[in-house]
Coordinates of C-alpha atoms (C1' of nucleotides) in Angstrom, one line a residue:
Chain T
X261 CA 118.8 117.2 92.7
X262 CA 118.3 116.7 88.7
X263 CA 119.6 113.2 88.0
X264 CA 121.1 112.3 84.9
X265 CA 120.5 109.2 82.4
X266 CA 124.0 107.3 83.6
X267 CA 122.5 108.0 87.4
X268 CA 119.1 107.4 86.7
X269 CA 120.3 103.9 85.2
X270 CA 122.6 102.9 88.3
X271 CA 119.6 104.1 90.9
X272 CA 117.2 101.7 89.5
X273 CA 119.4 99.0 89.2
X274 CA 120.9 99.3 92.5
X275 CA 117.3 99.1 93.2
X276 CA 116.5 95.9 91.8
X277 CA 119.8 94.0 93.7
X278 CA 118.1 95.2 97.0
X279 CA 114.6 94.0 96.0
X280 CA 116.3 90.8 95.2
X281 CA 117.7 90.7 98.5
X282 CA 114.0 90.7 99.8
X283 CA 113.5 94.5 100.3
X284 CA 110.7 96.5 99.0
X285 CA 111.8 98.2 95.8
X286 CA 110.9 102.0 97.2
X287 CA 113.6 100.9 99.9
X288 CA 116.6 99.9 97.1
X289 CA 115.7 102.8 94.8
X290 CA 116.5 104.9 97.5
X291 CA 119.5 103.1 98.8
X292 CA 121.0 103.9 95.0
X293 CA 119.5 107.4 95.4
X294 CA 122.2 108.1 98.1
X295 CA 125.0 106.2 97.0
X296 CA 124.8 108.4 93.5
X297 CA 123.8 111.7 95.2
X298 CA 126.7 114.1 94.5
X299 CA 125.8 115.3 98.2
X300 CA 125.7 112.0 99.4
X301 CA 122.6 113.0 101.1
X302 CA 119.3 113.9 100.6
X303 CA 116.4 115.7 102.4
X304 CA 112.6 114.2 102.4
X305 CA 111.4 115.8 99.7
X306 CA 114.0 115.6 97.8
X307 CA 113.7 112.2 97.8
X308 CA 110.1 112.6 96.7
X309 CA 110.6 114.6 94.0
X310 CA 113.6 112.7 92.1
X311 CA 111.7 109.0 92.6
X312 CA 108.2 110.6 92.0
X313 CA 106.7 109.2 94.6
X314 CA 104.5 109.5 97.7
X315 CA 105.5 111.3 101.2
X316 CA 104.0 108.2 103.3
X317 CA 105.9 105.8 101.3
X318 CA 109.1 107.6 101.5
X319 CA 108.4 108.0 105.4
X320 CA 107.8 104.3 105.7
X321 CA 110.9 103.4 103.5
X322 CA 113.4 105.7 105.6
X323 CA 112.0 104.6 108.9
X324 CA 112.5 101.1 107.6
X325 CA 116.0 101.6 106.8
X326 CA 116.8 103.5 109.9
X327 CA 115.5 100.7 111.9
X328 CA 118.0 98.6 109.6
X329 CA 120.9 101.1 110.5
X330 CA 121.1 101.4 106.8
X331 CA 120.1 104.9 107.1
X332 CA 120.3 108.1 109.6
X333 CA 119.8 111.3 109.1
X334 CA 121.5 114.4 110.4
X335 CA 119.9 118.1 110.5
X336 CA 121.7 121.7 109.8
X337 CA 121.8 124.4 112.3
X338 CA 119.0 126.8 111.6
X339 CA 116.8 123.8 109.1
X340 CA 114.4 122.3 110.4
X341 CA 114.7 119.5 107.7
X342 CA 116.1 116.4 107.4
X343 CA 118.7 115.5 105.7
X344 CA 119.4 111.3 104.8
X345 CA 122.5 109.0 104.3
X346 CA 124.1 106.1 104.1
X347 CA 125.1 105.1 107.2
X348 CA 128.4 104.2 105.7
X349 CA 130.5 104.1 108.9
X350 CA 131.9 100.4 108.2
X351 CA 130.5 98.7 104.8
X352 CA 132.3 96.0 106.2
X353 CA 131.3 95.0 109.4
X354 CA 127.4 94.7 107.6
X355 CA 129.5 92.7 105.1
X356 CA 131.1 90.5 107.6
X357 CA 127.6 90.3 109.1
X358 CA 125.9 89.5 105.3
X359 CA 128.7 86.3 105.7
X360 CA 127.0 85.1 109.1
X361 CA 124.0 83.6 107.1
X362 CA 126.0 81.0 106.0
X363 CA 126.3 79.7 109.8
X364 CA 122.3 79.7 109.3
X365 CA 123.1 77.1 106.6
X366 CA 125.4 75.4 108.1
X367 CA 123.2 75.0 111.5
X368 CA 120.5 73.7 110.0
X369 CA 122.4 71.3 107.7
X370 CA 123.9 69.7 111.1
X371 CA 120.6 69.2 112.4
X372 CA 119.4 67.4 109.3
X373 CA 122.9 65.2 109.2
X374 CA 122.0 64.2 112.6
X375 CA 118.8 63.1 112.4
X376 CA 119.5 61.5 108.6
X377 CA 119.7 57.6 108.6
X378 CA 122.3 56.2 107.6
X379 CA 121.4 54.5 104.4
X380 CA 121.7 56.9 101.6
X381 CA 125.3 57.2 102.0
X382 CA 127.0 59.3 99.0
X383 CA 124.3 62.1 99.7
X384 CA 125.6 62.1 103.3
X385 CA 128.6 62.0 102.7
X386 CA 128.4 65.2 100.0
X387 CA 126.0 67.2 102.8
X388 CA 128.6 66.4 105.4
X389 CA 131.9 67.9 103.1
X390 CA 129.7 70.9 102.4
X391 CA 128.6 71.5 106.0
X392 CA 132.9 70.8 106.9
X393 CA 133.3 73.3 103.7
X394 CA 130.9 76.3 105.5
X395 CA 132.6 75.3 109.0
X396 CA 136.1 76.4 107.5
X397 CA 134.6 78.9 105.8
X398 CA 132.9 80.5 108.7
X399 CA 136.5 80.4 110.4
X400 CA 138.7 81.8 108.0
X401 CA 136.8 85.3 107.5
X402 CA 138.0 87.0 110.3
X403 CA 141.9 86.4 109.6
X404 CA 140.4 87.6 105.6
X405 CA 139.6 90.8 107.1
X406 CA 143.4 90.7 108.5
X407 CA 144.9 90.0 105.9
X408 CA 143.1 92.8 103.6
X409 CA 143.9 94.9 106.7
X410 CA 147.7 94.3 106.6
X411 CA 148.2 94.0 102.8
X412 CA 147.5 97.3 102.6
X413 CA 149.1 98.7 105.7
Chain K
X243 CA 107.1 59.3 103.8
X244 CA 106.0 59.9 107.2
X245 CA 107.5 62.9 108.7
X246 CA 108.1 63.1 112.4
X247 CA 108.2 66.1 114.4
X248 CA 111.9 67.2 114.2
X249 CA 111.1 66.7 110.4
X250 CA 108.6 68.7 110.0
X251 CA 110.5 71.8 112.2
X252 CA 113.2 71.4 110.2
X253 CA 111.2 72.0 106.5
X254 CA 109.7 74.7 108.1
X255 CA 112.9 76.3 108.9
X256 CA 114.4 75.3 106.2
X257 CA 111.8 76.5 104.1
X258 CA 111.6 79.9 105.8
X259 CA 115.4 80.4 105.0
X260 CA 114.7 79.8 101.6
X261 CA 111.6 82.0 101.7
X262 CA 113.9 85.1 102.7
X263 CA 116.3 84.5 100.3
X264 CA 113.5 85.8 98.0
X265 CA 112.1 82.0 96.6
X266 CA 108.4 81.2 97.3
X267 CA 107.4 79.5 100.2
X268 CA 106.4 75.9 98.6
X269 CA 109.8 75.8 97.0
X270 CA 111.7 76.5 100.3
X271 CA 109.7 73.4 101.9
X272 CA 110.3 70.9 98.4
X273 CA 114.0 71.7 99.4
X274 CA 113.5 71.2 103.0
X275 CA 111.8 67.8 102.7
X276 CA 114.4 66.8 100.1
X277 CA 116.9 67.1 102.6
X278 CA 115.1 65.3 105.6
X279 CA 113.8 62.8 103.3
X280 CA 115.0 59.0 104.0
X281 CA 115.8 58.3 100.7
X282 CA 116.6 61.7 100.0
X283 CA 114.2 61.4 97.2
X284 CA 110.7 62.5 96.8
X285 CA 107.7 61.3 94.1
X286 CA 105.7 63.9 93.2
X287 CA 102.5 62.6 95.2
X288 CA 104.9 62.5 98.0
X289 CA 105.6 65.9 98.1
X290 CA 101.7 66.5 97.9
X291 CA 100.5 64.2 100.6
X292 CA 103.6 65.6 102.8
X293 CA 103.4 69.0 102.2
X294 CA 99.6 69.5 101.5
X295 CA 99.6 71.5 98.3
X296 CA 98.1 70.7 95.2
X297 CA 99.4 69.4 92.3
X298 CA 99.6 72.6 90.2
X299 CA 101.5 74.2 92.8
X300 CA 104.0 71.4 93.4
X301 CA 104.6 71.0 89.7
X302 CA 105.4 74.6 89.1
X303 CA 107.6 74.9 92.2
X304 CA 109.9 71.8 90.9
X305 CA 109.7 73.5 87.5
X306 CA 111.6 76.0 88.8
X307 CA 113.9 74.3 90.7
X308 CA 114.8 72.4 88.3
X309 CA 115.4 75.4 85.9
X310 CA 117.4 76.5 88.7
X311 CA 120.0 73.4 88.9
X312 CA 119.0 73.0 92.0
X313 CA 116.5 69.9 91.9
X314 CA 117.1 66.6 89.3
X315 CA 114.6 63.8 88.8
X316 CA 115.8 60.1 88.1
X317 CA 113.2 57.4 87.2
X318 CA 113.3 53.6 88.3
X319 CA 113.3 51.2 85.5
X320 CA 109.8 49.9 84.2
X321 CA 108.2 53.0 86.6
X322 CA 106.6 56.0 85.3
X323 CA 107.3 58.7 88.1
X324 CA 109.9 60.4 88.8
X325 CA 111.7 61.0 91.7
X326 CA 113.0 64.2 92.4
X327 CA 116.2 64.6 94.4
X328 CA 118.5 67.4 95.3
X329 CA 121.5 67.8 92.5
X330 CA 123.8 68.0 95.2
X331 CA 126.6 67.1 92.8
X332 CA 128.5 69.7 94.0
X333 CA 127.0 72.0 96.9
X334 CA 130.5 74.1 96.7
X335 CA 129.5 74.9 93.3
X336 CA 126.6 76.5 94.1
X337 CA 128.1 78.5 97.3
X338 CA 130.8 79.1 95.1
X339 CA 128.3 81.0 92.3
X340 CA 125.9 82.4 95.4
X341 CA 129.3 84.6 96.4
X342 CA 129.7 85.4 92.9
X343 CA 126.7 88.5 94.0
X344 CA 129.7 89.9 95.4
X345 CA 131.3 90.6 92.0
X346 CA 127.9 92.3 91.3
X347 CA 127.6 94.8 94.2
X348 CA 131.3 95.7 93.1
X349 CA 130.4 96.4 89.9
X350 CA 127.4 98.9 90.4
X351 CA 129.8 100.4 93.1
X352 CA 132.5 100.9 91.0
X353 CA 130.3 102.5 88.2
X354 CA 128.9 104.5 91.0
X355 CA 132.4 105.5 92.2
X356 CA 133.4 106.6 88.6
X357 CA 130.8 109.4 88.2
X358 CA 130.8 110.6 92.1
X359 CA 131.6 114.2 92.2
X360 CA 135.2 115.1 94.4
X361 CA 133.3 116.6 96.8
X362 CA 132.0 114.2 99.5
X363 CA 135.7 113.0 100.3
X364 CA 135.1 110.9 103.2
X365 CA 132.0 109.3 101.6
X366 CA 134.2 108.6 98.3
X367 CA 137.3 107.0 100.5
X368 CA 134.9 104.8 102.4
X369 CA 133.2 103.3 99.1
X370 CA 136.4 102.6 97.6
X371 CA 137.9 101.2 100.5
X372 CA 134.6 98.8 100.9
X373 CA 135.2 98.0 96.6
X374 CA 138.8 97.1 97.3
X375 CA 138.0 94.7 99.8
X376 CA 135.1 93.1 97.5
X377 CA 138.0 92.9 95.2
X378 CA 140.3 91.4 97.5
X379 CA 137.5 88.9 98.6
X380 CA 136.9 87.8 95.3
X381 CA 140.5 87.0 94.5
X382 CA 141.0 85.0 97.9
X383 CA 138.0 82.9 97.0
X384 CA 139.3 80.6 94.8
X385 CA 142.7 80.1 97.5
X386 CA 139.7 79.6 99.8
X387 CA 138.5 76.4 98.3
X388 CA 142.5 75.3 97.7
X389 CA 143.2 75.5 101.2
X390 CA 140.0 73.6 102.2
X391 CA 141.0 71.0 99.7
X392 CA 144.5 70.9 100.8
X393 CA 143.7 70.7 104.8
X394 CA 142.0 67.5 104.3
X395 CA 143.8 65.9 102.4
Chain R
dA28 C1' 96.5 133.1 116.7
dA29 C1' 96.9 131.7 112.0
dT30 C1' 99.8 129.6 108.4
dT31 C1' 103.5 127.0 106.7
dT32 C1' 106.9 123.5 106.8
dT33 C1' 108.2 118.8 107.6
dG34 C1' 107.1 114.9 108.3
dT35 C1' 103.8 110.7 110.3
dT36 C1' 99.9 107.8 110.4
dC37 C1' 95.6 105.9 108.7
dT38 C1' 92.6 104.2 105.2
dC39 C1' 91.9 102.7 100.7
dT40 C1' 93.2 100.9 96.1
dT41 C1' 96.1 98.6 92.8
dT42 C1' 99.1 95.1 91.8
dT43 C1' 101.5 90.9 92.6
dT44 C1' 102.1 86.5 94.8
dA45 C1' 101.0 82.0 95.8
dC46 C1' 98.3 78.7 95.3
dA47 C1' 93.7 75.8 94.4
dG48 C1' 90.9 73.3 91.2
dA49 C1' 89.6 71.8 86.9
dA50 C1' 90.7 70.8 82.4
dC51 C1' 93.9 68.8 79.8
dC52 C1' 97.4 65.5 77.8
dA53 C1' 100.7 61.7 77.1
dA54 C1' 101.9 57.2 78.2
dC55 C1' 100.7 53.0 79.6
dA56 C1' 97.4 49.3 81.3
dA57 C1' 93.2 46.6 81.1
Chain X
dT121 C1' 89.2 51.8 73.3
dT122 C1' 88.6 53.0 77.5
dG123 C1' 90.4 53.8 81.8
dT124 C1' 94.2 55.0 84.9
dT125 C1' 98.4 57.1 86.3
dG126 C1' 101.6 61.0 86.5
dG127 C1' 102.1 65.2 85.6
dT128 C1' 101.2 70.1 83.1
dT129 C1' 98.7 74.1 81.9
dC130 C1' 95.0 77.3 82.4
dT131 C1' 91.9 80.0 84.9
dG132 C1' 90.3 81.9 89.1
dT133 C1' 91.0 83.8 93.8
dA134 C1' 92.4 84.9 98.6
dA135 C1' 95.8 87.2 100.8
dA136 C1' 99.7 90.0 101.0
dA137 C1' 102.7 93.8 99.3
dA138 C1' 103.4 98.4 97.9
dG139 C1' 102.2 102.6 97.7
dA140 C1' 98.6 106.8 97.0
dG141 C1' 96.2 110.4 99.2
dA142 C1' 94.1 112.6 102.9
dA143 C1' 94.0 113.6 107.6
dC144 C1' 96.8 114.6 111.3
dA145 C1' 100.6 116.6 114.3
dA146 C1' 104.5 119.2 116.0
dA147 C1' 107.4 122.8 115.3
dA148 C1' 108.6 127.1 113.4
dT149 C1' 107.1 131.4 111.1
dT150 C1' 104.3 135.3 110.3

DNA sequence: AATTTTGTTCTCTTTTTACAGAACCAACAA
DNA sequence: TTGTTGGTTCTGTAAAAAGAGAACAAAATT
């Protein structure tokens, strides 16, 4: 696929909010790859050519995102290639699973209020509102996701 | 500060959660040991004898998380060092501005949306459904932190 | 059977990260 | 004024990350 300037723009920096996120920027550039591609999917070298880079890193990248369920790939009758996408079945549900980090936070923060003595009072007090904040938090996403789900009905 | 075992398990944790979130590992472990400390405060030859680094590293590491907001030092009268300290002024602040990435992922999607061909249908409906609920999220946020108030009273 | 296509895996190199150590500097103390 | 304390900045380096390129493999094609 020939990209254009505006998609060329968006795929690289799509690319840098997933290497922000900790992923290795071959991985976001081709995250943004699919989301722009007017197919929504790509084969291998496909991928090569428009990003200009290497078949073993493109292999690694894809079997990284596969692993991640970010990515699978489907093949046409008669080809023997690949062809990649987004595995965009439910954005949400890795969304709602993004959200479960902050119980990470909020685990670990109990753990350090309990073992805290008791003496510097005010910064307790402040860790123990945010841990009660990330609590409610935690507990109101689901009935979010209702609500978005109704309101639109 | 001497640092018992569940101390030290929890900076390490700690400071791998930090490390994931894309910060270097030294400045995961400065926040860690910020938040286990006794007097939730931390002189800079502290953090060195407690942690083991050197002094170049330590002082670039709270350079940065002080650019950051996250980290503040105080000094004691008629003392020269400082004494770092989490500026945990307002936590919710921070959480509130972490889930403002949200807004971010919207944005590129929505540019991403705007120049998508008609063809992929399903793929199209499913992005804008997943941008509307960003949207909605967004919106509720600020209700979010209301309610939390409100509850508590 | 030989060749081509579509990838994968292994090895090597380049680049970046994360930190150590020494030199440095400003403030204060002796 | 010289030394000490508290920290910063500069320079070097070990280790890890990221990817190139070649060798390899399995399937399909000729």
């Amino acid at each position: 696929m020939e990209v254009n300037e505006k998609q060329k723009e968006l795929i690289e920096r799509i690319g840098v909010f997933y290497e922000r996120k900790g992923m290795q920027p071959l991985v976001g550039k081709i995250i943004g790859l699919l989301l722009v591609h007017e197919q929504a999917e790509a084969a291998f070298d496909e991928i090569i050519e428009t990003l200009g880079v290497s078949k073993s890193a493109v292999s690694n990248a894809l079997t990284f995102l596969q692993a991640k369920n970010y990515v699978i790939y489907t093949s046409k009758l008669g080809e023997r290639k690949r062809y990649f996408t987004l595995k965009s079945t439910d954005w949400k549900a890795d969304f709602e699973q993004e959200l479960e980090h902050i119980a990470d936070i909020q685990r670990f923060l109990e753990e350090v209020l309990a073992i805290r003595p008791g003496e510097t009072q005010e910064f307790n007090d402040r860790l123990r509102d945010f841990c009660d904040f990330l609590e409610f938090f935690r507990n109101e996403i689901p009935s979010l996701f209702e609500r978005f789900k109704n309101q639109r009905g």
